[in-house]
């Protein structure tokens, strides 16, 4: 939780221009993005990836952050290619200012043996193709890249291959809507405990601590807003 708190606070200080501007930074992030409900019918929950990493379908802290941008503000070479637009969005999420602090903390304090194949530098992440199997900062692993959607496992070290107490999935995508002349970016995420059993007939809440539940949407907003620097003219 300390890493998340530090990353969010640092980002808000940067966006708002100092301590006095934290409120302004929060207002900016909130105004430029919107959350939409993720229902049980969402295609994310029908995927092979979801069934593999949450086989017991345990409750999750889940959300879908949406960012809409006029096509006229998207880089010309990306306006007709959803796969290229998704890749640049993904690169922007993990290589720009919002993720910088997180990556530095992970590299300094969480770089055990067996992580030599990880990417640690945001400069390297900025040019990565985010192919399936890519691991970065000992906390994320690309588990699927379908072109117009990239799925990343999070929550703990990729060295933990099986089900685990702290787990999660992120689905990043970009859609081009020619009728409305817009590009729509989705940052879907779900945090859960994949190793937790689920009792039939018992309704339980996700196990995510309240502080993380509060900080999580702000971090997603920051990552998405900073990623726009990769796709906009």
Short mmCIF file of C-alpha atoms in Angstrom, two decimals, residues 8 30 33 50 53 93 143 165 188 192 201 205 209:
data_model
loop_
_atom_site.label_atom_id
_atom_site.label_comp_id
_atom_site.label_asym_id
_atom_site.label_seq_id
_atom_site.Cartn_x
_atom_site.Cartn_y
_atom_site.Cartn_z
CA UNK A 8 -0.52 8.67 -6.14
CA UNK A 30 -11.55 13.41 -12.38
CA UNK A 33 -11.90 10.57 -17.17
CA UNK A 50 -10.19 -14.43 -16.29
CA UNK A 53 -6.40 -16.52 -12.94
CA UNK A 93 0.55 3.81 -19.23
CA UNK A 143 -0.61 -12.63 -20.14
CA UNK A 165 -3.47 -14.07 -1.95
CA UNK A 188 -10.27 -2.19 -16.96
CA UNK A 192 -8.79 -10.09 -5.94
CA UNK A 201 -24.30 -19.63 -1.68
CA UNK A 205 -16.96 -8.72 -0.45
CA UNK A 209 -8.19 -2.87 2.13
#
